XYZ file of C-alpha atoms in Angstrom:
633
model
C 49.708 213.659 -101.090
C 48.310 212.348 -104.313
C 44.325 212.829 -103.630
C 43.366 209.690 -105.596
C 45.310 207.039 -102.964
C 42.653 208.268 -100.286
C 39.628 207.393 -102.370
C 36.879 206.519 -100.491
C 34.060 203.693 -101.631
C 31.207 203.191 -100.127
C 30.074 199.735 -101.936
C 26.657 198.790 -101.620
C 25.513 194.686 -101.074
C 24.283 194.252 -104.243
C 27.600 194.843 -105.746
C 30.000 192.279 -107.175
C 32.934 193.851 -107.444
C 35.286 196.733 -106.140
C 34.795 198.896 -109.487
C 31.236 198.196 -110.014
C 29.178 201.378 -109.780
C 28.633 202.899 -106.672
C 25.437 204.432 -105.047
C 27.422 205.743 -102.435
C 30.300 207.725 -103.375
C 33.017 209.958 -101.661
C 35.120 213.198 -102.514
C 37.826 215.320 -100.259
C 36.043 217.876 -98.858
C 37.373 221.335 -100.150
C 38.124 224.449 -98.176
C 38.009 228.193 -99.528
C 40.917 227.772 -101.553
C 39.821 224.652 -102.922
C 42.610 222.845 -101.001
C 41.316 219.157 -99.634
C 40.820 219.415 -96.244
C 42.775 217.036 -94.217
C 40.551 213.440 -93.517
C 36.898 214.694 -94.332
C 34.840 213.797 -96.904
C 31.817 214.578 -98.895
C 29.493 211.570 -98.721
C 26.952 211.675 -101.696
C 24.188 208.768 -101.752
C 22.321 208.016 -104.947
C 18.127 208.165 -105.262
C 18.270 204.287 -105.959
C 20.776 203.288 -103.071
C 19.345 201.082 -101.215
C 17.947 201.299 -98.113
C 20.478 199.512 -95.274
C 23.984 198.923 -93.941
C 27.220 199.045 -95.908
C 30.870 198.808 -95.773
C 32.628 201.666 -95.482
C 36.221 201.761 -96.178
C 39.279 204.250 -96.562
C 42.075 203.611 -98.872
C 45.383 204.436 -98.248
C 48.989 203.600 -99.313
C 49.073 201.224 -96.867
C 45.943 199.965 -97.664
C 42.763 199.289 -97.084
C 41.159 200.251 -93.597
C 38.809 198.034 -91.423
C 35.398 199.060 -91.939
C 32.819 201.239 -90.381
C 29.173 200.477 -91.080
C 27.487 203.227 -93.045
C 23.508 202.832 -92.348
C 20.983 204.558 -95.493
C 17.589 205.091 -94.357
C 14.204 206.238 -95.849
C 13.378 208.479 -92.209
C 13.733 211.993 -92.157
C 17.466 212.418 -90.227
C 18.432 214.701 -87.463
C 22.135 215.231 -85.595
C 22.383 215.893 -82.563
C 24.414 218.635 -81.446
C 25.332 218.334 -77.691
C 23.752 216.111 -74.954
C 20.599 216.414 -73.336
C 20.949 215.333 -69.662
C 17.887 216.364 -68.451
C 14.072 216.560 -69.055
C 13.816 220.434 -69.389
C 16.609 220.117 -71.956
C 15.278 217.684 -73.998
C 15.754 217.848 -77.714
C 12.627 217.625 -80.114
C 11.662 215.201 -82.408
C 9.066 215.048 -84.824
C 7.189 211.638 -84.744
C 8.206 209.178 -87.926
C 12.260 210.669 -87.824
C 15.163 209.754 -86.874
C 17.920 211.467 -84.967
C 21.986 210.517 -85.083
C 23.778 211.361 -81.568
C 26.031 209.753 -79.036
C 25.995 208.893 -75.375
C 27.069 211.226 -72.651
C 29.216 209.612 -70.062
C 27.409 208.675 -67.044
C 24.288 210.381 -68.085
C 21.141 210.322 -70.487
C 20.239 211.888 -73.702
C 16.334 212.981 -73.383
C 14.217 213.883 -76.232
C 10.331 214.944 -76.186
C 8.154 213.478 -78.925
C 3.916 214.711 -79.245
C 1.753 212.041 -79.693
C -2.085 211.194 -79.478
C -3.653 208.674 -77.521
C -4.683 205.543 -79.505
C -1.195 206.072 -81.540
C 0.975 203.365 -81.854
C 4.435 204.281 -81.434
C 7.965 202.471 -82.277
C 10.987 203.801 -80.662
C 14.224 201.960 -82.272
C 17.852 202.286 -81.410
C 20.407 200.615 -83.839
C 23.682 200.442 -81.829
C 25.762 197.196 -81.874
C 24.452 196.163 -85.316
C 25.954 199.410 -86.772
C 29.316 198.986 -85.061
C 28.783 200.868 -81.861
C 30.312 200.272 -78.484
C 26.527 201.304 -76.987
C 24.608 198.585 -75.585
C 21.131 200.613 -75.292
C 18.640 201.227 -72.305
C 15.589 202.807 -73.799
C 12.722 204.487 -71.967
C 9.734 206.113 -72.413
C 8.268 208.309 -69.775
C 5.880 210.975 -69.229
C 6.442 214.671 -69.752
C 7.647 215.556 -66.164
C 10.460 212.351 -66.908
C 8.294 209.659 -64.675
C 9.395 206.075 -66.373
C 6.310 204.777 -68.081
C 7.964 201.508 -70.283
C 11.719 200.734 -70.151
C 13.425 197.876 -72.582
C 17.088 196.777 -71.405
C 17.481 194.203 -73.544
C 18.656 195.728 -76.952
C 14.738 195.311 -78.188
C 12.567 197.992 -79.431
C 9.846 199.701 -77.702
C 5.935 199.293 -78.802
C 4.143 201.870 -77.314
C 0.254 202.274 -77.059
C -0.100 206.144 -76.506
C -2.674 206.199 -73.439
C -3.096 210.159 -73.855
C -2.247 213.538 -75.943
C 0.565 215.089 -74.667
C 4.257 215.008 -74.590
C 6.524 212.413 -73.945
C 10.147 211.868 -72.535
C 12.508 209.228 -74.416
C 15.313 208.565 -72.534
C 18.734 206.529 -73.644
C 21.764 205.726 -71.931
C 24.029 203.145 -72.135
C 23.629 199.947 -69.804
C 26.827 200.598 -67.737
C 26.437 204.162 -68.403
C 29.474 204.442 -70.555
C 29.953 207.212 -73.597
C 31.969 209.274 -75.776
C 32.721 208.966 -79.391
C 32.503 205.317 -79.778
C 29.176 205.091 -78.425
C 27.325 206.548 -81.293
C 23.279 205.278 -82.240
C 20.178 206.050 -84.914
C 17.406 206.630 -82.792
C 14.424 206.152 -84.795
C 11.158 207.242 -83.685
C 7.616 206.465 -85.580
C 4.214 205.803 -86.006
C 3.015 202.429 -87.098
C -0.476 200.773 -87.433
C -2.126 197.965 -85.032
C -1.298 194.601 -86.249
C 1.563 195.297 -87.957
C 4.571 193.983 -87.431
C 7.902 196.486 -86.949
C 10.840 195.866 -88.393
C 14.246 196.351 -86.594
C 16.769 199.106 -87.752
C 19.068 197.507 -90.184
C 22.247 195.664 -88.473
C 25.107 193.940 -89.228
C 25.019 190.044 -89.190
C 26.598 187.865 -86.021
C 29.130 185.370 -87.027
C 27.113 182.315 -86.450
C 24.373 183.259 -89.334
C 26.670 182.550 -91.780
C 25.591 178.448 -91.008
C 21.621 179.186 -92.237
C 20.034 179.335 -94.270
C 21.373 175.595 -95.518
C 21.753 175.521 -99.333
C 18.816 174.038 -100.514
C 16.512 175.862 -98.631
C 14.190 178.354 -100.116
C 11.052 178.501 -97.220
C 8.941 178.394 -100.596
C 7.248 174.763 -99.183
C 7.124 176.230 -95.350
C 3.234 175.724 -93.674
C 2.211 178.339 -90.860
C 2.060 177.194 -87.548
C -1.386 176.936 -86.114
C -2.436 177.620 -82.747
C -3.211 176.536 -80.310
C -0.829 173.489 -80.580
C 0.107 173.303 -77.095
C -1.852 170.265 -75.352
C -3.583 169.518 -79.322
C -1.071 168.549 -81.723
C -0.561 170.349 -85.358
C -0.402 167.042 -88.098
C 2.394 167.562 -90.451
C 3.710 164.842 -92.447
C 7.376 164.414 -92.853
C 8.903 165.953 -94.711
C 7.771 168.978 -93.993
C 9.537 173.093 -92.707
C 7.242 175.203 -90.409
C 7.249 179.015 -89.953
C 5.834 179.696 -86.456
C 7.298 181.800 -83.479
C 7.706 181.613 -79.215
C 4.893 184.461 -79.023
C 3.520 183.709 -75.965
C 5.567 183.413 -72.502
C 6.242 179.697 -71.856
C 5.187 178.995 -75.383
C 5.543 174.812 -76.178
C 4.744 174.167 -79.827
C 3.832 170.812 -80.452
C 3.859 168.780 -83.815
C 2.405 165.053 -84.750
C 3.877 163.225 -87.386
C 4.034 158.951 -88.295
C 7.175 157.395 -89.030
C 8.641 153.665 -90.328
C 11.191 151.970 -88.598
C 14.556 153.064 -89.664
C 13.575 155.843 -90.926
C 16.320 158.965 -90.523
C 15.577 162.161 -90.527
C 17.455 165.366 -89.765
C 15.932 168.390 -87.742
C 17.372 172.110 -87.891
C 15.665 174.634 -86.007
C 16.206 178.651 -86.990
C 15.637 181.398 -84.491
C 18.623 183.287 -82.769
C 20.634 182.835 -86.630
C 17.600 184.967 -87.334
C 18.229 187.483 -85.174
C 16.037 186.231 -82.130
C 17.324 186.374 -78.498
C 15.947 182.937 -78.109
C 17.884 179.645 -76.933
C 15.293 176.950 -78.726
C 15.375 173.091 -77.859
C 13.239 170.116 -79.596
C 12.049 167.184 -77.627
C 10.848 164.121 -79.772
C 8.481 161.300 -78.152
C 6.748 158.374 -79.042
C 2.881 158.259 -78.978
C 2.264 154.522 -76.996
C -1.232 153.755 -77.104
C -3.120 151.477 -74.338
C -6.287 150.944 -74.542
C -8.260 154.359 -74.434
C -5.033 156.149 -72.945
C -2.152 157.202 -74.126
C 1.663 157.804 -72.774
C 4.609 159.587 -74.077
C 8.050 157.563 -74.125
C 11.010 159.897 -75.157
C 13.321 159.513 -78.090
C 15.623 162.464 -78.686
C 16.277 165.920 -77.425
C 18.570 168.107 -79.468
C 19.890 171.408 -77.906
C 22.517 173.576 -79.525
C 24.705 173.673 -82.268
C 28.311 173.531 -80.729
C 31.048 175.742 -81.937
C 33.326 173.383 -84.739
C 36.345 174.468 -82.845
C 37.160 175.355 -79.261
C 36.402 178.873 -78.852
C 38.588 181.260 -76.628
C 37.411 180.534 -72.962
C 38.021 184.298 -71.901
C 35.763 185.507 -75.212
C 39.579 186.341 -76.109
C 42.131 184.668 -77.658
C 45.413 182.840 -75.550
C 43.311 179.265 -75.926
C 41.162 179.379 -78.458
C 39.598 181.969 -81.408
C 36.963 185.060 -79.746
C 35.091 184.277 -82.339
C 31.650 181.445 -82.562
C 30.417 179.956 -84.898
C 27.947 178.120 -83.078
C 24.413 178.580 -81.956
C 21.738 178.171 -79.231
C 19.460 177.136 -82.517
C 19.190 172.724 -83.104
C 20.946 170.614 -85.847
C 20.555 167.054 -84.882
C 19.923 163.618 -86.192
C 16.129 161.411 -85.299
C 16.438 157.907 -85.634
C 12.926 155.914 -85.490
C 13.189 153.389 -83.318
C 9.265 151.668 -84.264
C 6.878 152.570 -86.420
C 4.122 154.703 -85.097
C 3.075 157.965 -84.251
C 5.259 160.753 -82.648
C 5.653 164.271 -81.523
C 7.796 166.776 -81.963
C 7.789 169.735 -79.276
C 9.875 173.326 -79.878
C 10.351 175.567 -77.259
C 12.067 178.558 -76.154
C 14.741 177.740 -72.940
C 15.019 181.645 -72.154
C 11.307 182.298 -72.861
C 9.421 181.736 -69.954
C 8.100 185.162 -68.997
C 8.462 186.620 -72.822
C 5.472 187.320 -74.840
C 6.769 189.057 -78.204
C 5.016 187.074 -81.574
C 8.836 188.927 -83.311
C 10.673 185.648 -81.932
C 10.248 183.280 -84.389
C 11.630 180.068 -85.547
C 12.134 178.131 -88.636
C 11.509 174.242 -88.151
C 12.764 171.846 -90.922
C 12.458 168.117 -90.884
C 14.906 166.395 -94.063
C 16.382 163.585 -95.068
C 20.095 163.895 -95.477
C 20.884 166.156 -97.433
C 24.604 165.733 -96.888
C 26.289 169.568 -96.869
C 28.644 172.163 -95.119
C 28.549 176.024 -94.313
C 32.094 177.550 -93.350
C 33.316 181.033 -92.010
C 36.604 182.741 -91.981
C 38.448 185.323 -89.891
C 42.239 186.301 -89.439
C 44.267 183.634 -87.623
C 44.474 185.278 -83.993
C 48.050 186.399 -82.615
C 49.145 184.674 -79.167
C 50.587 187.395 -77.893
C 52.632 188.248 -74.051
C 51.376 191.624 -73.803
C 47.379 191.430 -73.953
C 47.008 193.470 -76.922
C 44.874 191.981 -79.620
C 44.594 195.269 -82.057
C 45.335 192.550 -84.710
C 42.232 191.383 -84.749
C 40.547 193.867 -86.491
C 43.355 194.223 -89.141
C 42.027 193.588 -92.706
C 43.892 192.054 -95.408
C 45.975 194.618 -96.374
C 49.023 193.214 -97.730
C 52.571 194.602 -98.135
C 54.643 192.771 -100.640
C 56.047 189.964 -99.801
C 53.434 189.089 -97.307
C 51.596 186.643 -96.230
C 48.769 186.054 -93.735
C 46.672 183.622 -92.674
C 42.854 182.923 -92.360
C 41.414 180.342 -90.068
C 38.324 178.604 -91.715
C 35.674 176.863 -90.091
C 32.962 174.183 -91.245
C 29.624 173.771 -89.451
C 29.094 169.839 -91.082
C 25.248 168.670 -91.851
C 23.962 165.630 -92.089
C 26.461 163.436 -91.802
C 28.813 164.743 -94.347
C 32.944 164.311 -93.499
C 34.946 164.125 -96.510
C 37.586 166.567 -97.398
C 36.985 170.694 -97.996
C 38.972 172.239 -100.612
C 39.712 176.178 -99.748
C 39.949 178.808 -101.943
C 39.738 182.839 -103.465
C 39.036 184.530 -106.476
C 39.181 187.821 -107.583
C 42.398 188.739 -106.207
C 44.320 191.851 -106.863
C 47.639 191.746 -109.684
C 50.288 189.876 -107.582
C 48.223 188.400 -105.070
C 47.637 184.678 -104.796
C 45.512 182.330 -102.119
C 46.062 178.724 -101.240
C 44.191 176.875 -98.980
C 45.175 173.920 -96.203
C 42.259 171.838 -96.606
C 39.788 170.763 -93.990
C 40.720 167.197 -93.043
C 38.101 164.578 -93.321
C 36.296 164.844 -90.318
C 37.853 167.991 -89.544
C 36.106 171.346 -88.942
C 39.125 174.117 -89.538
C 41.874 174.638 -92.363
C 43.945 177.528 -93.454
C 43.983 179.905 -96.481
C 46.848 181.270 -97.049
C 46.956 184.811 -99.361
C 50.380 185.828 -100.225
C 51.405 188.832 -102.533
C 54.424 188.563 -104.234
C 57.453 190.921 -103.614
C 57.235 192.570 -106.943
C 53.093 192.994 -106.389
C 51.842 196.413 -107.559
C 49.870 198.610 -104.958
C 45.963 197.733 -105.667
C 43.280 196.407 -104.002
C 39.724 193.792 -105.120
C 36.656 192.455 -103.674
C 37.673 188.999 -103.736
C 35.429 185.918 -103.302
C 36.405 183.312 -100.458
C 34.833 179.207 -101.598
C 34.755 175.974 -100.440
C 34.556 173.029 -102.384
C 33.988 169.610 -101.710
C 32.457 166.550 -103.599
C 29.088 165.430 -101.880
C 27.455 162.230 -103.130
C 29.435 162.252 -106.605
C 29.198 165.457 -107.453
C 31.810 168.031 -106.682
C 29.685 171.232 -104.767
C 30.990 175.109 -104.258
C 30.289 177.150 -101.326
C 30.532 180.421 -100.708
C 32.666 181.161 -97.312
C 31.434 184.046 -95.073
C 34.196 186.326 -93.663
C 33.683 187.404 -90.054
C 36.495 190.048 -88.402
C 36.097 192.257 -85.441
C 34.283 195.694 -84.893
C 36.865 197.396 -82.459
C 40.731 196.527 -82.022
C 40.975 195.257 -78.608
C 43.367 196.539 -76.343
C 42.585 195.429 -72.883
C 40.768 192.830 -72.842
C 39.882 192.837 -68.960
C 37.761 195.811 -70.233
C 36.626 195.019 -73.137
C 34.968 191.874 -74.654
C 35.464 191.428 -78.806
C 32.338 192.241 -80.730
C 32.905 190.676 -84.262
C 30.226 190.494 -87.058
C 30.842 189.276 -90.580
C 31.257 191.669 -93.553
C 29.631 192.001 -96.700
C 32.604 191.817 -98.642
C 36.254 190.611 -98.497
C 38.604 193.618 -99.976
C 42.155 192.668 -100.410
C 44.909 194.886 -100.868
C 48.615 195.865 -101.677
C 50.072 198.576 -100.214
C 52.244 200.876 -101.853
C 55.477 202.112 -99.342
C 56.422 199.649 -97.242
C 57.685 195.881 -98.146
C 56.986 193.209 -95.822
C 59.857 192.622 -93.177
C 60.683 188.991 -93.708
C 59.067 186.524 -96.329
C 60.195 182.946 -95.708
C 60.341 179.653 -98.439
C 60.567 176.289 -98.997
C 64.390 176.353 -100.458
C 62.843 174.188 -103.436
C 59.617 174.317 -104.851
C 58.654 170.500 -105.074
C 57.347 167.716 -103.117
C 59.171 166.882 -100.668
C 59.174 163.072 -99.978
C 59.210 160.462 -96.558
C 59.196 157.016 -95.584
C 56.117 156.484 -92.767
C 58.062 156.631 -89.600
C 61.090 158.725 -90.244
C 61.792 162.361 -90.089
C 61.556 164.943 -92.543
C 63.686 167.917 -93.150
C 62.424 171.164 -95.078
C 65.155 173.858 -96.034
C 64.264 176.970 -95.943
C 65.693 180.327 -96.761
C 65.002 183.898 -95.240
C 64.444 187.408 -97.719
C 65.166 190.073 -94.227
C 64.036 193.760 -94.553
C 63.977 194.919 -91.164
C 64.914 194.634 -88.064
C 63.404 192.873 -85.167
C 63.318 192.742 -81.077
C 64.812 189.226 -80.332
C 67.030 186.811 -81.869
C 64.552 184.128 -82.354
C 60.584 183.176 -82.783
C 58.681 180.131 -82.150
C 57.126 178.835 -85.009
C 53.839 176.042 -85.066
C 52.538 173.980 -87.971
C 49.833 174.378 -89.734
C 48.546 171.317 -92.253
C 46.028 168.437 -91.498
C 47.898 165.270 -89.421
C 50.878 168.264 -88.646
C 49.411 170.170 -85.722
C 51.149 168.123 -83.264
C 54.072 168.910 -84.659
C 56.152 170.772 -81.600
C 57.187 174.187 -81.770
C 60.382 175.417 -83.129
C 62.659 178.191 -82.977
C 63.716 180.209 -86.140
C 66.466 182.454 -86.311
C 65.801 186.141 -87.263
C 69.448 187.220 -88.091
C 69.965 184.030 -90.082
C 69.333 183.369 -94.058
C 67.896 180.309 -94.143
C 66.827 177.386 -91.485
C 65.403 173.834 -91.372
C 62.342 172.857 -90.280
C 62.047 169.378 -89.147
C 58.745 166.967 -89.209
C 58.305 163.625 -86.372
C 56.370 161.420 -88.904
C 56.734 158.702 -86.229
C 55.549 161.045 -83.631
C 52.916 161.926 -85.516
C 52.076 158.761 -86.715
C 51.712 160.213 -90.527
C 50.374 157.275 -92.728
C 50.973 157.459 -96.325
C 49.630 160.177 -98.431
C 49.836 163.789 -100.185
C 50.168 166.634 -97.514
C 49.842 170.644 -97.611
C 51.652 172.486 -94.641
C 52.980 175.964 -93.561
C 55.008 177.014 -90.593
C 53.431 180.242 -88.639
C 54.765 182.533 -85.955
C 54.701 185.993 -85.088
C 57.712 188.742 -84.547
C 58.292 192.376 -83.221
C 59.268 194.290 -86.403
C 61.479 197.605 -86.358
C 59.637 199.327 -89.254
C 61.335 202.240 -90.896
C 58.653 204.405 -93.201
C 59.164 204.997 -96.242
C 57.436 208.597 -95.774
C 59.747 209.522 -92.599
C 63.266 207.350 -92.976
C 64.517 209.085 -90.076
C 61.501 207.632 -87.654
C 61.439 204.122 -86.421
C 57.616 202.214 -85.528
C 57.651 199.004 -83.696
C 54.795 196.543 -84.901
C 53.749 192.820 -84.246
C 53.191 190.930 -87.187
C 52.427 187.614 -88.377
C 55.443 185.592 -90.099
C 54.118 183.002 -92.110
C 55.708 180.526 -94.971
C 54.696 182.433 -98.202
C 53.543 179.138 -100.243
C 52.357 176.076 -98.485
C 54.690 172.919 -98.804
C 53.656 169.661 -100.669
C 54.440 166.550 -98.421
C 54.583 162.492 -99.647
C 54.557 160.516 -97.086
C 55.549 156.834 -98.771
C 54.890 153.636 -97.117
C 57.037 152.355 -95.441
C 59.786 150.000 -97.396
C 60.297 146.200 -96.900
C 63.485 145.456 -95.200
């Protein structure tokens, strides 16, 4: 094959753009003959890269690939070769390095690190944040292999060296699991008292994309000060706090006087920083008697909800696997009399923790109206159980069209209407988005590349935009997808993350099986209470299993909409709209139709062999709806 269509970029975060220059860059590895060898690679990383994870992608003429995390770091690196299941095999490493290796199956790698007493030594393992299937047990014991410190948690290990000598790191995975897909950086090094470590770089988890909230900067944040347990820290509102749950049981509390009326909105930031922490804010009112005092309660605020129901088997027949949510506080304090009051932050899962890493962010505001939104492939409902399609990125063959699902965390009382969009599209390739509703927390962005599109691929940009008190505001949308295609999921529970960067592309060699459109591109027009009829007409390229697919709505006010059947061996059908079932008042619309088939594909590259594939079937451009009112008799 032609050697440029399996290019391989490694783009770095700071980039903007797919042909920006890289500091990562990749070449086909060449054998004796100077013949590419089949899928390998020479990786080549540039002195200014910097340090972290990136996406790593391959291209293809089908595409672009799901990506792999590709971690840069400034440690001395090591492979390891073959497992070390025992102490008297244990591989070597020198302190302040870091060694690359995988999991045996039912079984323990071992390494032996020298060390003197009064050292302070970190032992890191980056697994899940780097796209690994390991979840990490980490030990340290002496030299004959006697467990000395043990972390099952995913959390690093600070270890005070008590004596010279050798020591025995041990990892394994929690259910003892292993193989190729359970792959880790084990980093091992010295660090002074005092000092706080830093994790291994990792990918972020879906519900950081809500924090930080626009407008915040932490430039105006005060310390915490301790002791502010039973003796209150003053702050006067409004006011953001950097502190941390670092001792077991740890209740910070925070004084503050208030005016009748007043309104003020409270976000607390700890596990959208990375912290295995759950926290929850209790506000009371300081009554005064005499000498004494007593504590009347006014508000407790708990967790941020997911926007949308979220799959109740972390899969996807009732819901998306994926959660925006958070155990971290958004809520709304409402004085109720004038007079002092305190604020108390806590940790729900920290009673027996004492680790100063798990800190919080406090912030006390008045409204500051706003909205943070993710998005992630629409999930298939499938018969069968198998959910590969959710790792699928948005590689496009012509005439295709798939969906995203966007979600909107809402703050402070903001509810109007969120216009979705995308830039930076390759030729051919257009986006449209389904708003969110008023109110609502999820729309649909459609991205569709035309049946003529030429193969090519972007980094494209996905925005929200919405106006907020007068002024019309833009918002960057975070893309989340999964790490691993799923295909059982009684064995396997979805791990999705959100990428650095949305690449779209357009394949080359295979069209897309059936594109589906409005039979006339215009607004099509109602009367509040009657039914609507949409023509539509059918471009077939393949064949199919079944005669038929069930197709839902998508479209603010049209969800309700029932299902309906659309021929496959037909060239056109009619979709029909209840507007007195679904009690449609007057106004402009948007709405799709969306279902998914079994496709007969027949490669371009082998005509003689058939591949059987599910894919999504979607209405290429979204239909404009008037609903009038209704006429006088």
């Amino acid at each position: 094959p032609d050697n440029s269509r399996y290019s391989h970029n490694l783009r770095n975060q700071e980039a903007t753009k797919w042909r920006c220059p890289a500091r990562i860059t990749a070449t086909p590895k060449l054998d004796e003959k100077n013949v590419p060898v089949a899928n390998q690679f020479v990786v080549s990383i540039a002195d200014d890269c910097p340090l972290g994870v990136h996406e790593a992608r391959v291209l293809t003429p089908l595409g672009v690939s799901s990506s792999r995390v590709f971690s840069v770091g400034a440690l001395p690196e090591v492979i390891q070769s073959k497992p070390t299941v025992a102490p008297e095999s244990a591989m070597t490493l020198q302190l302040n390095s870091l060694c690359n290796a995988t999991t045996p199956v039912r079984a323990a790698n071992h390494y032996r690190v020298a060390a003197k007493q009064g050292q302070r030594v970190i032992v890191d393992c980056a697994a899940p944040g780097i796209d690994s299937k390991l979840t990490p047990v980490l030990i340290i014991a002496d030299a004959e292999g006697h467990d000395l410190v043990v972390q099952r948690r995913g959390e690093l290990l600070d270890f005070d060296v008590p004596s010279d000598g050798e020591y025995i790191i041990k990892i394994h995975d929690l259910t003892f699991l292993g193989g190729a897909e359970f792959f880790y950086r084990l980093a091992v090094y010295e660090l002074a008292a005092g000092v706080s470590p830093q994790r291994l770089p990792a990918t972020s988890a879906v519900n950081t994309g809500s924090w930080p909230p626009f407008a915040y900067t932490g430039d105006t944040a005060i310390n915490e000060v301790e002791p502010n347990n039973q003796t209150p820290q003053k702050i006067a509102l409004p006011c953001e706090v950097t502190a941390s749950f670092a001792e077991a049981a740890d209740v910070d509390t925070y004084e503050f006087a208030a005016e009748k009326g007043e309104v003020w909105w409270i976000e607390v930031a700890s596990q959208r920083l990375g912290r295995p922490t759950d926290p929850s804010v209790i506000i009371q009112r300081v009554v005064e008697s005499g000498t004494s005092e007593s504590l009347v309660d006014v508000a407790e605020l708990s967790d941020i909800p997911s926007p949308v129901k979220v799959s109740s088997n972390h899969y996807s027949y009732d819901g998306p696997p994926y959660n925006f949510g958070s155990t971290d506080v958004l809520g709304k304090l409402e004085i109720p009399v004038t007079g002092r009051y305190r604020l108390q932050v806590l940790d729900l899962f920290g009673g027996t923790r004492n680790d100063p890493r798990n800190v919080y962010r406090l912030v006390v505001r008045r409204a500051q109206p706003d909205f943070a939104i993710v998005a992630w492939g629409l999930h298939m409902e499938l018969r069968n159980g198998d959910r590969n399609a959710l790792s699928k990125p948005l590689a496009l063959r012509p005439g295709a069209t798939v969906a995203m699902e966007v979600i909107a965390i809402r703050r402070d009382g903001f509810d109007g209407e969120i216009d979705l969009a995308m830039d930076d599209l390759p030729d051919g390739v257009t986006a449209q988005g389904l708003k969110i509703g008023k109110g609502s927390s999820r729309g649909i962005l459609l991205v569709t590349a035309d049946e003529g599109a030429p193969a090519g691929h972007s980094i494209a940009k996905v925005f929200g935009s919405a106006e907020i008190n007068g002024k019309q505001e833009m918002r960057t949308c975070a893309v989340a997808s999964m790490c691993w295609p799923v295909k059982d999921h009684g064995q396997e529970i979805p791990a999705p993350r959100l990428l650095v960067d949305v690449p779209v592309s357009v394949g080359s060699t295979e069209p897309a099986p059936l594109s589906i459109f409005a039979r006339e591109k215009k607004t099509y027009e109602a009367i509040a209470g009657t039914s609507l009829t949409i023509p539509m007409i059918h471009a077939r390229r393949s064949e199919y299993s079944g005669m038929s697919i069930s197709m839902t709505t998508f479209g603010a006010g049209f969800e309700g909409n029932p299902a309906f059947d659309l021929p496959l061996d037909a060239e056109k059908s009619d979709a029909t709209l209840d507007l007195a079932k679904l009690k449609t008042p007057p106004g402009e619309y948007v709405v799709t139709f969306y279902g998914s088939a079994v496709v007969k594909y027949v490669s371009s590259q082998q005509p003689d062999a058939k591949s059987v594939d599910i894919v999504d079937i979607i209405v290429s451009e979204p239909i404009s709806i008037r609903v009038l009112a209704e006429q006088k008799k």
